[in-house]
CSV table of C-alpha atoms in Angstrom, one decimal:
chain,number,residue,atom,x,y,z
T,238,UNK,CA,12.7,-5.9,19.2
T,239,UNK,CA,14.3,-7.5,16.2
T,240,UNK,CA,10.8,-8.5,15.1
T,241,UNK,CA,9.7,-5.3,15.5
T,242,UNK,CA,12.1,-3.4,13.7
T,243,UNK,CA,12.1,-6.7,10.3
T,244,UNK,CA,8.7,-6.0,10.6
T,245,UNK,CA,8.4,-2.1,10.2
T,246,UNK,CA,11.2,-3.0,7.1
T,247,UNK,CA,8.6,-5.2,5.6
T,248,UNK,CA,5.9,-2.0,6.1
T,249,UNK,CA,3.7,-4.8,8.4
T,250,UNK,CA,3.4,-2.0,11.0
T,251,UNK,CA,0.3,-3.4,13.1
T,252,UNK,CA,2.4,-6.5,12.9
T,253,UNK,CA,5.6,-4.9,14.3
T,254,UNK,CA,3.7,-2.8,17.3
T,255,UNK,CA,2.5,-6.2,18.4
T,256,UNK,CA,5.8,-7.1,19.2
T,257,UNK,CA,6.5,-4.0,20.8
T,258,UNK,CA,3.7,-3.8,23.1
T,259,UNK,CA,5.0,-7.4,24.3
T,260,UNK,CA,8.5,-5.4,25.2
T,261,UNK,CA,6.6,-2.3,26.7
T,262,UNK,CA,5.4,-5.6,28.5
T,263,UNK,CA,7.7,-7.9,29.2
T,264,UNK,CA,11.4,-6.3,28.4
T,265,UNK,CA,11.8,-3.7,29.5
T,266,UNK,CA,13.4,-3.6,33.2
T,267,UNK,CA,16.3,-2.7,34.9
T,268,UNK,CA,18.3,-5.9,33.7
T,269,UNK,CA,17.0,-5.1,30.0
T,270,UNK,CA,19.4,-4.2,27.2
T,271,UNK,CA,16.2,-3.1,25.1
T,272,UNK,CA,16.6,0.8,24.5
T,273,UNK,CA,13.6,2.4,25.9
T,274,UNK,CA,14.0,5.5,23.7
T,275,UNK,CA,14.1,3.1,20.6
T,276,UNK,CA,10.9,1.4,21.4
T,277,UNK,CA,8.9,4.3,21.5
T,278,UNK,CA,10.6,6.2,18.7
T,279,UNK,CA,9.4,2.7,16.9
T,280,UNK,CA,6.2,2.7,18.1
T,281,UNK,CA,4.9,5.9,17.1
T,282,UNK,CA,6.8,5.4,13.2
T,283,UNK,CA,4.7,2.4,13.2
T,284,UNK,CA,1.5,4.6,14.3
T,285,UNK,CA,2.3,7.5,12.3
T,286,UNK,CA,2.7,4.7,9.1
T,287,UNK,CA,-0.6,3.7,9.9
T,288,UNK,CA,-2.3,6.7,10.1
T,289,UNK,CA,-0.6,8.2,7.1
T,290,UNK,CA,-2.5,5.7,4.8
T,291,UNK,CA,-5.6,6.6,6.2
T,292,UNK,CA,-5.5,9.9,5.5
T,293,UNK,CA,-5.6,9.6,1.5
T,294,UNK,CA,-9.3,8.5,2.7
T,295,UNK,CA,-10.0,10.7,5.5
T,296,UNK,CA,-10.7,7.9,7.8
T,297,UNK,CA,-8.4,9.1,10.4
T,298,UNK,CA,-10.8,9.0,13.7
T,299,UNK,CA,-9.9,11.6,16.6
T,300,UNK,CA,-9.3,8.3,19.3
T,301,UNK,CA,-6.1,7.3,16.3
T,302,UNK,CA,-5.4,10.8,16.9
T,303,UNK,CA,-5.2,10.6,20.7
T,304,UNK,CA,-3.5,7.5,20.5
T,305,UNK,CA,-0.4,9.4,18.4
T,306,UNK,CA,-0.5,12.3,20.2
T,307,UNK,CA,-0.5,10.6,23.9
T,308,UNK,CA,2.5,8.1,22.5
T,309,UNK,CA,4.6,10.9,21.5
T,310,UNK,CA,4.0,13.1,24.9
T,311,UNK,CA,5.3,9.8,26.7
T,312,UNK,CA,8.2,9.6,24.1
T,313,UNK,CA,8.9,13.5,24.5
T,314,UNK,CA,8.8,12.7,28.5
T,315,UNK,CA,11.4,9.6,28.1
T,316,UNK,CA,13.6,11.4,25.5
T,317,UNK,CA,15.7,13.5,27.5
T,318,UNK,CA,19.3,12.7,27.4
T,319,UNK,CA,21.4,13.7,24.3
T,320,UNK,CA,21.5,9.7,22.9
T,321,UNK,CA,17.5,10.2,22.5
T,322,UNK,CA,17.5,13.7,20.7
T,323,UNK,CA,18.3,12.2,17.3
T,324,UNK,CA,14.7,9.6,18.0
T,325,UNK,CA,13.2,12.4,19.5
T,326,UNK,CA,14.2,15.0,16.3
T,327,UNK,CA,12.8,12.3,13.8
T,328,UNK,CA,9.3,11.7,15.7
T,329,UNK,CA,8.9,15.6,16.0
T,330,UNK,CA,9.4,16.1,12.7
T,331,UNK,CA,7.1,13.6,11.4
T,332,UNK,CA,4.9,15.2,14.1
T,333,UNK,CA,4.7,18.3,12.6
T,334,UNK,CA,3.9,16.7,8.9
T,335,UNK,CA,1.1,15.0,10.7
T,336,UNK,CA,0.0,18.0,12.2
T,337,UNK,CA,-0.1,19.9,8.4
T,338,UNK,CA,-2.0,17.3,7.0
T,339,UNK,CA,-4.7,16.8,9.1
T,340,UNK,CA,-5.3,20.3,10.7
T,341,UNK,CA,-5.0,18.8,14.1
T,342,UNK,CA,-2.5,20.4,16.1
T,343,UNK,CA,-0.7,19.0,18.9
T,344,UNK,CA,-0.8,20.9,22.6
T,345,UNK,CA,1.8,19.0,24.9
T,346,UNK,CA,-0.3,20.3,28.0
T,347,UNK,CA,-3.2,18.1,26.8
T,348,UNK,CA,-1.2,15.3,26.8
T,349,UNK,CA,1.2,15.9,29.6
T,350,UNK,CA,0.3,13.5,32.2
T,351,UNK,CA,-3.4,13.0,31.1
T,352,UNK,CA,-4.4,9.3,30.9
T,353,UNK,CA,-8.0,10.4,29.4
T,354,UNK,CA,-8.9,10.1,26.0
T,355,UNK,CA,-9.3,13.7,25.0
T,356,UNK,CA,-12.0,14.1,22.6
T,357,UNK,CA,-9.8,16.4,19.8
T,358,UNK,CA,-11.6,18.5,17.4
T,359,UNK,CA,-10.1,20.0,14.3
T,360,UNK,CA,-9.4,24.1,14.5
């Protein structure tokens, strides 16, 4: 996680969710000390980064838009206990901004549970 988190410092964000789908992977487990809540608050900073720059050039595809949206329905499932609100408070946030941006709104039923890419069209 600690190349993760020097590499979302540096603003290498494809970089630092490369190390984090190797903990999603590999470190994460009852004998872990890795904070689940932190790796996906991480996760979708680093996705939301990514996509931010893309929008100046409206080459944000509806799949990238999946991708955010089904990440932060598993991070809304896993953030439950009060130690996760403050991760949980930032993603939303930065959720909504998205949302403004782009015109594509996030519906937590579409998300909830689905494992389907959702084919999302702008209202």
């Amino acid at each position: 996680m600690r190349l993760a988190d020097n590499a979302f410092d540096r603003g290498e964000y494809e970089l630092s969710r490369s190390y984090i789908k190797t903990v999603k992977l590999t470190g994460i487990g009852k004998q872990s000390n890795v904070n689940l809540c932190y790796v996906y608050y991480l996760d979708t900073m680093c996705l939301i980064m990514l996509l931010q720059s893309k929008l100046q050039s409206n080459q944000v595809t509806p799949s990238e838009i999946n991708e955010l949206y089904s990440l932060f329905a598993e991070a809304e499932m896993l953030m439950t206990s009060e130690d996760s609100q403050e991760f949980l408070q930032v993603i939303e946030q930065q959720i909504h901004l998205f949302e403004k941006r782009t015109g594509y709104r996030y519906d937590s039923t579409m998300y909830e549970g689905n494992k389907e890419l959702i084919n999302y069209t702008c209202d």
